CSV table of C-alpha atoms in Angstrom, one decimal:
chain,number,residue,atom,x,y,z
A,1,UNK,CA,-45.1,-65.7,69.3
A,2,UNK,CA,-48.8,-65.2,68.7
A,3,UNK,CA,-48.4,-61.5,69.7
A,4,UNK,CA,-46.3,-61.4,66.3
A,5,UNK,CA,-48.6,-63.4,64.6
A,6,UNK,CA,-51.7,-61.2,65.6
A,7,UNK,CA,-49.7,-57.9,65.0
A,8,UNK,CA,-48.7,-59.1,61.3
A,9,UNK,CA,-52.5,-60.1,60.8
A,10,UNK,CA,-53.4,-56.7,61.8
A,11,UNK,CA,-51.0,-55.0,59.8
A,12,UNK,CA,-51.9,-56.9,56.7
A,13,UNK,CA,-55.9,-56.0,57.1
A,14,UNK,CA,-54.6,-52.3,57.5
A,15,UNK,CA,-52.3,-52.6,54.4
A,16,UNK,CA,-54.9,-54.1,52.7
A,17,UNK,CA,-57.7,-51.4,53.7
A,18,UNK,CA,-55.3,-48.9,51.9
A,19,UNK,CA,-56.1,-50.4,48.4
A,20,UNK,CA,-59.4,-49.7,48.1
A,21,UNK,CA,-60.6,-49.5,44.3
A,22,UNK,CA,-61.1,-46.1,43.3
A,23,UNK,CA,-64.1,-44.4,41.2
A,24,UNK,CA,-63.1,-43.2,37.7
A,25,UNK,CA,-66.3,-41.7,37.4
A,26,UNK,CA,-65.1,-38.0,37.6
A,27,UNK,CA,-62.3,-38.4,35.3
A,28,UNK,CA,-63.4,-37.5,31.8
A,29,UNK,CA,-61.5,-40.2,29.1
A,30,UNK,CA,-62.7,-38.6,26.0
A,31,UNK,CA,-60.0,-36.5,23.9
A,32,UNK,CA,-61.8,-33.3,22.8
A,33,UNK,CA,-59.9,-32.8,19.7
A,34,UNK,CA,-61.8,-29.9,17.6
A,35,UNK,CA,-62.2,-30.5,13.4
A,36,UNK,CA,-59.5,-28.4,11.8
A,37,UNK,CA,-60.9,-26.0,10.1
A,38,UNK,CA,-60.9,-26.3,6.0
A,39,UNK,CA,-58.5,-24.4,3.8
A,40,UNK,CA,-58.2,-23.0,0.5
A,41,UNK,CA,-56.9,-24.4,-2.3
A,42,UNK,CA,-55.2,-23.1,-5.6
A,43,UNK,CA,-56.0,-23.6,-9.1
A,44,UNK,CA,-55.0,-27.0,-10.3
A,45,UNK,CA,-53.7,-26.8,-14.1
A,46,UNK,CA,-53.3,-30.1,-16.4
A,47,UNK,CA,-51.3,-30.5,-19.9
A,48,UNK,CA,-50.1,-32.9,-22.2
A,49,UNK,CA,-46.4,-34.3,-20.8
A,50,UNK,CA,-43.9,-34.0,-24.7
A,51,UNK,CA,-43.5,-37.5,-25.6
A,52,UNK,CA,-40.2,-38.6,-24.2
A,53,UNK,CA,-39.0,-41.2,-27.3
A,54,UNK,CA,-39.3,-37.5,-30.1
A,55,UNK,CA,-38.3,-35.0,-28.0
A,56,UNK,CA,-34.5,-36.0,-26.4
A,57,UNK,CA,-33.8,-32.2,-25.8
A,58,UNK,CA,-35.4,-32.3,-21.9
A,59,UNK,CA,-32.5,-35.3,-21.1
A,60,UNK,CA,-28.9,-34.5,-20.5
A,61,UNK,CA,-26.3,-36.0,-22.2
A,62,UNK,CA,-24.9,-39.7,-21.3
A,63,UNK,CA,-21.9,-39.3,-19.1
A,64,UNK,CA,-18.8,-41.1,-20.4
A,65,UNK,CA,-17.1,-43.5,-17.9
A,66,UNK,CA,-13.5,-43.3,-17.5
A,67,UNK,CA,-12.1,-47.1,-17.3
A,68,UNK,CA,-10.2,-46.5,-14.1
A,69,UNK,CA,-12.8,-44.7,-11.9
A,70,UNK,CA,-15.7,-47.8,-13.1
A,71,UNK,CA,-13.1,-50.4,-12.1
A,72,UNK,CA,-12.1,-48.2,-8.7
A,73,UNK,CA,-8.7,-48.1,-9.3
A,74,UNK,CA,-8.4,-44.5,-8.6
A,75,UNK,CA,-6.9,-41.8,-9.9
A,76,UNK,CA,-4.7,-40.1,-12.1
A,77,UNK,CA,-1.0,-41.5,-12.1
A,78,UNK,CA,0.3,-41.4,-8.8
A,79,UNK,CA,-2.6,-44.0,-7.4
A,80,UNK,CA,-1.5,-46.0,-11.2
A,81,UNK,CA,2.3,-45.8,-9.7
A,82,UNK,CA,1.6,-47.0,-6.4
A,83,UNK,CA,-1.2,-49.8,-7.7
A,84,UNK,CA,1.8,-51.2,-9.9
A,85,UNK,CA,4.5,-51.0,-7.1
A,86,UNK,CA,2.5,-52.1,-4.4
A,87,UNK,CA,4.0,-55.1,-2.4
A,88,UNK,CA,1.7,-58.0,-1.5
A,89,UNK,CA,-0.9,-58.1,1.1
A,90,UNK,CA,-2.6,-60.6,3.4
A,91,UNK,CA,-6.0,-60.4,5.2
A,92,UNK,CA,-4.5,-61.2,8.3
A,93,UNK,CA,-1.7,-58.5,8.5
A,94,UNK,CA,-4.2,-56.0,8.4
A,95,UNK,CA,-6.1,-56.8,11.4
A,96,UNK,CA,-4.9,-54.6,14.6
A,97,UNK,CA,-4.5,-50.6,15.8
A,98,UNK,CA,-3.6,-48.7,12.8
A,99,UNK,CA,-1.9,-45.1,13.0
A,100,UNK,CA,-4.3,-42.7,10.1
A,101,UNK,CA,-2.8,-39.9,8.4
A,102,UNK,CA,-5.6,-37.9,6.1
A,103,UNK,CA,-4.5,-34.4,5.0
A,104,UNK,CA,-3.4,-32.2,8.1
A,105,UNK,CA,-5.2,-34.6,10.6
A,106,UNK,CA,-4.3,-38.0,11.9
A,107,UNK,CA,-6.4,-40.8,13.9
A,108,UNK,CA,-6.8,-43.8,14.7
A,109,UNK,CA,-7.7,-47.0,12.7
A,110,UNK,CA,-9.0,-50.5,14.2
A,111,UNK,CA,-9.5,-53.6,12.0
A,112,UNK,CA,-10.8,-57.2,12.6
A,113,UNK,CA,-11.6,-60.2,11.2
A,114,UNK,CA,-15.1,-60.5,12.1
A,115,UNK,CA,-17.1,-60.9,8.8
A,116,UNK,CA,-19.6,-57.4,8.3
A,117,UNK,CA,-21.4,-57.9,4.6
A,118,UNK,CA,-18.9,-58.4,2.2
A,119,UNK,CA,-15.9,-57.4,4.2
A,120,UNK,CA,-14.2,-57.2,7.8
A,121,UNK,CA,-15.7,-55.1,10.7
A,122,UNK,CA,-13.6,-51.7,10.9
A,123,UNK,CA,-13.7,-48.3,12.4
A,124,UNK,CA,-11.8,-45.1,13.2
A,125,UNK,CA,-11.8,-43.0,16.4
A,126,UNK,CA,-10.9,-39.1,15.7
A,127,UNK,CA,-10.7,-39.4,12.1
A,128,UNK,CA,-12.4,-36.2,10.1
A,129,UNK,CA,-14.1,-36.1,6.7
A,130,UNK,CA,-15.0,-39.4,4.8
A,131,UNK,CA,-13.0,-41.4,7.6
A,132,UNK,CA,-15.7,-41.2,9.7
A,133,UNK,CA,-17.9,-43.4,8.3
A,134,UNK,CA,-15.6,-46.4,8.0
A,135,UNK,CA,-17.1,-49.2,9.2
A,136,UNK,CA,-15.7,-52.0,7.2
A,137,UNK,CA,-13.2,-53.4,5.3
A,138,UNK,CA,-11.5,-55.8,2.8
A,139,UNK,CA,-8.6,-56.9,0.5
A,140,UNK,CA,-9.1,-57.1,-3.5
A,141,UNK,CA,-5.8,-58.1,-4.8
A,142,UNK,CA,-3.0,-55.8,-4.2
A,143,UNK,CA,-5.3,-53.3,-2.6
A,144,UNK,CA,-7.1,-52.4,0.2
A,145,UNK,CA,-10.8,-51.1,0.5
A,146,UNK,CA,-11.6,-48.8,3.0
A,147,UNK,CA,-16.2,-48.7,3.4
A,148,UNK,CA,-18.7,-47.1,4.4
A,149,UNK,CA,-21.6,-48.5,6.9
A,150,UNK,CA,-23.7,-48.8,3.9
A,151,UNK,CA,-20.8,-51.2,1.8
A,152,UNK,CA,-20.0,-48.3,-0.4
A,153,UNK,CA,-15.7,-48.1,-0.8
A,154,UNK,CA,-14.6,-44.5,0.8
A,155,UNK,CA,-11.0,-45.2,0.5
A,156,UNK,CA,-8.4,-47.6,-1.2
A,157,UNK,CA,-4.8,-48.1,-0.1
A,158,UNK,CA,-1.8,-49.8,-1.4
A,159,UNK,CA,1.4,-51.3,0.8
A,160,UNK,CA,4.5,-49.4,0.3
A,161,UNK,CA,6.2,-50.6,2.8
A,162,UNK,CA,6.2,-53.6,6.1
A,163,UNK,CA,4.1,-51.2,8.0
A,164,UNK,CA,2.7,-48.8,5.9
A,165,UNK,CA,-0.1,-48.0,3.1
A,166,UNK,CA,-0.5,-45.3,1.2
A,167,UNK,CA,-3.9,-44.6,-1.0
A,168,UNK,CA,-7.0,-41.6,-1.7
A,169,UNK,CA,-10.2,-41.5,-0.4
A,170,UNK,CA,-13.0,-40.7,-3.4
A,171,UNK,CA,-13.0,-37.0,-2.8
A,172,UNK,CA,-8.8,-37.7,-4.2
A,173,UNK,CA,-7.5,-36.7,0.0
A,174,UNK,CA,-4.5,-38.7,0.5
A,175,UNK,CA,-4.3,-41.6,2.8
A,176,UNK,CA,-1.8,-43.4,4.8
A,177,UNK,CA,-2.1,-46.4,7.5
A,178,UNK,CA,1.4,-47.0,9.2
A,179,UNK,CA,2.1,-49.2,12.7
């Protein structure tokens, strides 16, 4: 027994011998970083800015705002049909796997209940175009907002049938959601 305890003494001083502090003497810690050189400048001009309250020629025109595209309710007639025919809808229907339909591609949709800003958390897997950046939802009435990460609506959707929705994304691409 004291052999062991004399061979793990001996071994410690040893281990301990190996950690000497080391001189940082030869290393050199300043950056030598060389002043970049100056360059040549151009010729700085001033004027007089018109005065913007007389001269109303340098601002376009004030856009007009069509009623249904402030209030989001889509457009043209066939989003007005389906907003007028739609069937009601509940928060809590919504939430599950959703089958997407967009144009020529399809993928798929997931919704929940957990609260994300001033909707439900949301997101699609394979989806293309404005899809993609789904990340939340929520139910206004009749309808059903698809939004962006940032809380902007991408997409809205009406029910047409038990388990389906049909609606347009803001660039006008039809959408459908069906079980």
């Amino acid at each position: 027994m004291r052999i062991h305890h004399v061979a793990g003494g001996l071994m410690m001083a040893l281990a301990l011998a190996g950690c000497q502090r080391t001189s940082m003497d030869s290393v050199n810690t300043q950056q030598n970083i060389s002043p970049l050189q100056a360059q040549p400048i151009g010729s700085v001009s001033s004027s007089q800015l018109p005065d913007p309250t007389t001269d109303t020629s340098q601002f376009p025109e004030k856009p007009t705002t069509d009623t249904a595209m402030a209030t989001g309710m889509g457009v043209g007639g066939a989003t007005d049909a389906a907003a007028a025919t739609a069937l009601d809808v509940t928060k809590e229907s919504m939430v599950g796997n959703w089958r997407v339909a967009s144009g020529p591609s399809s993928c798929d949709m997931f919704l929940t209940l957990t609260n994300l800003g001033s909707g439900s958390r949301g997101g699609t897997r394979g989806c293309a175009g404005e899809l993609t950046t789904m990340g939340s939802w929520e139910v206004a009435g009749k309808q059903v907002v698809l939004k962006d990460r940032n809380g902007n609506a991408i997409a809205r959707l009406y029910k047409s049938a038990d388990t389906r929705f049909d609606g347009t994304t803001n660039s006008g691409q039809p959408v459908s959601l069906s079980r």
